[in-house]
Coordinates of C-alpha atoms in Angstrom, one line a residue:
M1 CA 73.3 141.3 57.1
L2 CA 76.0 139.0 58.4
E3 CA 74.7 136.2 56.2
L4 CA 74.9 138.5 53.1
K5 CA 78.4 139.6 54.2
E6 CA 79.7 136.0 54.6
S7 CA 78.1 134.8 51.4
G8 CA 80.3 137.2 49.4
K9 CA 77.5 138.2 47.1
F10 CA 77.0 141.6 48.7
D11 CA 80.5 142.1 50.1
G12 CA 81.6 145.7 49.6
E13 CA 84.6 146.9 47.7
N14 CA 87.9 145.8 49.4
G15 CA 85.9 143.9 52.0
S16 CA 84.3 147.1 53.4
G17 CA 80.6 147.2 54.3
L18 CA 77.9 145.8 52.0
R19 CA 77.3 146.3 48.3
K20 CA 74.4 148.5 47.0
G21 CA 71.2 146.6 46.9
Y22 CA 71.7 144.6 50.1
Q23 CA 68.7 146.2 51.8
K24 CA 66.3 144.9 49.0
E25 CA 67.8 141.5 49.5
L26 CA 67.2 141.7 53.2
E27 CA 63.5 142.4 52.5
R28 CA 63.4 139.3 50.3
I29 CA 65.0 137.2 53.1
L30 CA 62.5 138.5 55.6
D31 CA 59.6 137.6 53.2
L32 CA 60.9 134.0 53.3
K33 CA 61.6 133.7 57.0
L34 CA 58.7 135.9 58.3
P35 CA 55.8 135.6 55.9
G36 CA 53.2 138.3 56.4
H37 CA 55.6 140.8 58.0
S38 CA 55.1 144.5 57.1
L39 CA 58.8 145.6 57.0
K40 CA 59.9 147.1 53.7
E41 CA 63.2 148.2 52.3
K42 CA 62.1 151.9 52.6
P43 CA 61.7 153.2 55.2
H44 CA 62.0 150.4 57.7
I45 CA 65.1 148.4 56.7
E46 CA 67.0 151.4 55.4
S47 CA 66.5 153.4 58.6
C48 CA 67.4 150.5 60.8
C49 CA 70.6 149.8 58.9
K50 CA 71.6 153.5 59.0
L51 CA 71.0 153.5 62.8
L52 CA 73.1 150.4 63.4
K53 CA 75.9 151.7 61.2
K54 CA 75.9 155.1 63.0
Q55 CA 75.9 153.5 66.4
Y56 CA 78.7 151.0 65.5
H57 CA 80.9 153.8 64.2
A58 CA 80.3 155.9 67.2
I59 CA 81.3 153.1 69.6
Y60 CA 84.3 152.1 67.5
D61 CA 85.6 155.7 67.4
A62 CA 85.1 156.2 71.1
R63 CA 87.2 153.0 71.8
N64 CA 89.9 153.4 69.2
S65 CA 90.1 157.1 68.1
G66 CA 93.1 159.0 69.2
E67 CA 90.8 162.0 69.8
T68 CA 89.1 160.3 72.7
S69 CA 90.5 158.7 75.8
G70 CA 89.3 157.1 79.0
F71 CA 86.9 154.7 77.4
G72 CA 86.9 151.0 78.0
W73 CA 84.8 148.0 76.9
D74 CA 83.0 145.4 79.0
D75 CA 83.1 142.3 76.8
E76 CA 80.6 140.4 79.0
K77 CA 77.9 143.1 79.0
K78 CA 78.9 144.4 75.5
C79 CA 78.9 148.0 76.6
V80 CA 81.2 151.1 76.7
T81 CA 82.6 151.9 80.1
A82 CA 84.0 155.3 81.3
D83 CA 84.2 157.5 84.4
I84 CA 81.5 160.1 84.9
D85 CA 84.0 162.9 84.1
V86 CA 84.9 161.2 80.8
W87 CA 81.3 160.8 79.8
S88 CA 80.4 164.4 80.7
A89 CA 83.3 165.8 78.6
Y90 CA 82.5 163.5 75.7
L91 CA 78.8 164.1 75.5
K92 CA 79.4 167.9 75.4
T93 CA 81.0 167.4 72.0
H94 CA 79.1 164.3 70.9
P95 CA 75.5 164.8 72.2
D96 CA 74.0 162.4 69.7
N97 CA 76.1 159.5 71.1
S98 CA 74.4 159.4 74.5
F99 CA 72.9 156.1 73.6
M100 CA 76.2 154.4 74.4
R101 CA 76.0 155.3 78.1
N102 CA 74.8 152.5 80.4
R103 CA 73.5 150.5 77.4
S104 CA 74.4 147.1 76.1
F105 CA 75.2 146.7 72.4
P106 CA 75.1 142.9 71.9
Y107 CA 75.6 142.9 68.2
Y108 CA 78.8 145.0 68.2
D109 CA 81.1 142.1 67.3
K110 CA 78.9 141.0 64.4
L111 CA 78.6 144.5 63.1
A112 CA 82.4 144.7 63.3
I113 CA 82.6 141.9 60.7
I114 CA 80.3 143.9 58.4
W115 CA 81.6 147.5 58.9
G116 CA 84.9 147.0 60.7
Q117 CA 86.9 147.4 57.5
D118 CA 85.5 150.9 57.1
R119 CA 87.4 152.0 60.2
A120 CA 90.4 149.7 59.8
T121 CA 91.2 151.3 56.4
G122 CA 90.5 154.9 57.3
K123 CA 91.5 158.2 55.8
N124 CA 95.2 157.7 56.6
A125 CA 95.5 154.3 54.8
E126 CA 97.8 154.3 51.7
A127 CA 96.9 152.2 48.7
P128 CA 99.8 150.2 47.0
V129 CA 99.6 152.4 43.9
D130 CA 99.9 155.6 46.0
M131 CA 102.7 153.9 47.9
L132 CA 104.6 153.1 44.7
E133 CA 104.2 156.7 43.3
N134 CA 105.4 158.2 46.6
I135 CA 108.4 155.9 46.7
I136 CA 109.4 156.6 43.1
R137 CA 108.9 160.3 43.6
E138 CA 111.3 160.1 46.6
E139 CA 113.9 158.1 44.6
N140 CA 113.7 160.6 41.6
L141 CA 114.3 163.5 44.0
D142 CA 117.4 161.7 45.4
E143 CA 118.7 161.1 41.9
E144 CA 118.3 164.8 41.0
N145 CA 120.2 165.8 44.2
E146 CA 123.0 163.3 43.4
A147 CA 123.2 164.5 39.8
S148 CA 123.4 168.1 40.9
N149 CA 126.2 167.3 43.4
G150 CA 128.0 165.2 40.8
E151 CA 128.1 168.0 38.3
E152 CA 129.6 170.4 40.8
D153 CA 132.3 167.8 41.7
V154 CA 133.5 167.2 38.2
E155 CA 133.5 170.8 36.9
P156 CA 137.0 171.4 35.5
R157 CA 139.2 174.3 36.6
R158 CA 139.5 177.2 34.1
D159 CA 143.3 176.7 33.9
Q160 CA 143.0 173.0 33.1
P161 CA 142.9 171.9 29.5
I162 CA 139.9 169.9 28.4
R163 CA 140.6 166.7 26.4
D164 CA 138.0 165.5 23.8
N165 CA 138.3 161.7 24.6
S166 CA 137.6 162.4 28.3
Q167 CA 134.2 163.8 27.4
G168 CA 133.1 160.5 25.8
E169 CA 134.4 158.4 28.7
G170 CA 132.7 160.8 31.2
S171 CA 129.4 160.5 29.3
S172 CA 129.6 156.7 29.2
K173 CA 130.3 156.5 33.0
K174 CA 127.5 158.9 33.7
T175 CA 125.0 156.8 31.7
H176 CA 126.2 153.6 33.4
R177 CA 125.8 155.2 36.8
K178 CA 122.3 156.4 35.8
R179 CA 121.2 152.9 34.7
R180 CA 122.6 151.4 37.9
R181 CA 120.7 154.0 40.0
S182 CA 117.5 153.2 38.1
T183 CA 117.9 149.5 38.8
D184 CA 118.7 150.1 42.4
S185 CA 115.7 152.4 42.7
L186 CA 113.3 149.8 41.3
V187 CA 114.7 147.1 43.7
S188 CA 114.4 149.5 46.6
C189 CA 110.8 150.4 45.6
L190 CA 109.8 146.7 45.5
E191 CA 111.5 145.9 48.8
R192 CA 109.7 148.8 50.6
I193 CA 106.4 147.9 49.0
T194 CA 106.8 144.3 50.1
E195 CA 107.7 145.4 53.6
K196 CA 104.7 147.7 53.9
L197 CA 102.3 145.1 52.5
T198 CA 103.6 142.5 54.9
E199 CA 103.0 144.9 57.8
G200 CA 99.5 145.5 56.5
F201 CA 98.7 141.8 56.3
E202 CA 100.0 141.2 59.8
K203 CA 97.8 143.9 61.2
S204 CA 94.8 142.6 59.3
N205 CA 95.4 139.1 60.6
E206 CA 95.6 140.4 64.1
Q207 CA 92.3 142.2 63.7
M208 CA 90.6 139.2 62.2
A209 CA 91.9 137.0 65.1
K210 CA 90.4 139.4 67.6
V211 CA 87.1 139.5 65.8
A212 CA 87.0 135.7 65.6
E213 CA 87.8 135.4 69.3
S214 CA 85.1 138.0 70.2
I215 CA 82.6 135.9 68.4
I216 CA 83.7 132.4 69.5
A217 CA 84.2 133.3 73.2
P218 CA 80.6 134.4 74.0
N219 CA 79.1 131.4 72.2
Q220 CA 81.4 129.0 74.0
K221 CA 80.4 130.5 77.4
E222 CA 76.7 130.3 76.5
S223 CA 77.2 126.6 75.6
E224 CA 78.9 125.9 78.9
N225 CA 76.1 127.7 80.8
R226 CA 73.5 125.5 79.0
Q227 CA 75.3 122.4 80.1
K228 CA 75.5 123.5 83.7
L229 CA 72.0 124.8 83.9
D230 CA 70.1 121.7 85.0
E231 CA 72.7 121.0 87.6
E232 CA 72.4 124.5 89.0
L233 CA 68.6 124.4 89.0
C234 CA 68.6 121.1 90.9
K235 CA 70.5 122.8 93.7
L236 CA 67.6 125.2 94.2
T237 CA 65.5 123.0 96.5
F238 CA 62.6 125.5 96.6
L239 CA 61.7 124.5 93.0
T240 CA 59.4 121.7 92.1
Q241 CA 60.2 119.5 89.0
A242 CA 57.7 121.4 86.9
E243 CA 59.0 124.8 88.0
R244 CA 62.5 123.7 87.3
I245 CA 61.7 122.7 83.8
R246 CA 59.7 125.9 83.1
A247 CA 62.6 128.0 84.4
G248 CA 65.1 126.0 82.3
I249 CA 63.1 126.6 79.1
K250 CA 62.9 130.4 79.8
L251 CA 66.6 130.7 80.5
V252 CA 67.7 128.6 77.5
N253 CA 65.5 130.6 75.1
N254 CA 67.0 133.9 76.3
P255 CA 70.8 134.0 76.4
N256 CA 70.8 137.3 78.4
Y257 CA 68.6 135.8 81.1
L258 CA 70.8 132.7 81.2
E259 CA 74.0 134.8 81.5
Y260 CA 72.7 136.9 84.3
F261 CA 71.4 133.9 86.2
F262 CA 74.9 132.5 86.6
T263 CA 76.1 135.9 88.0
L264 CA 73.6 135.7 90.9
K265 CA 74.1 134.3 94.4
D266 CA 72.0 131.3 95.2
A267 CA 70.0 133.4 97.7
D268 CA 68.9 135.7 94.9
K269 CA 68.1 133.1 92.2
E270 CA 64.7 132.3 93.6
E271 CA 63.5 135.9 93.4
Y272 CA 65.0 136.2 89.9
L273 CA 63.2 133.2 88.6
K274 CA 59.9 134.6 89.9
Q275 CA 60.5 137.8 88.1
I276 CA 61.1 136.2 84.7

């Protein structure tokens, strides 16, 4: 899915999600990479994609929604963290989301690239066209209020004679003021739209930087662990050369095993290597 997203061929509208037909393309890719597999677009790939999307949105909302609080994120274990009381209260209203508790979600950062825009541009987002319409509506309302106030201010007294030439001058001045207000309103609209778009781009850049960092950091750590692995295994004197090589192959082929290995004390590593 990430390959399809990054290729741009199946990128969703406004960068959100994936375009219709991507599940059929996934089936085609699997045919090429895993000949003889029995996975089909329906029901296998479709149900799997729905489950991943549902789980990603549930985790994202728990971490970022204003309706929930007390949740954290363990970036090393890739799992949601919270106190027992927080979990108990949350699961009462979200019983279907019990999968999040005490469970790692290693593909969260990659799924954020695919579906993150769905949540980043939620129901409260305002499109530029809507923004322009709202601003113009506000400006027109201000003009109507000003016109109403102006008419009250220039109303002549009953005992004051009205001169014909003053009507022409007043009409000309009023037209000039209206044109000037229209120009000022347009400039104001453009300035406010530019300001709002700039804010949106800055927030988007910040989100993309966080996503990039969350992808690069784990890969960098895994690379460092690979480089240090042989040195660490050589410290374990209870291993023969053949055992050390076999252990190295297992750890390198499983990033989770490798990561956990470096969290253990030397005294526990022997038993751990026996278990795997």
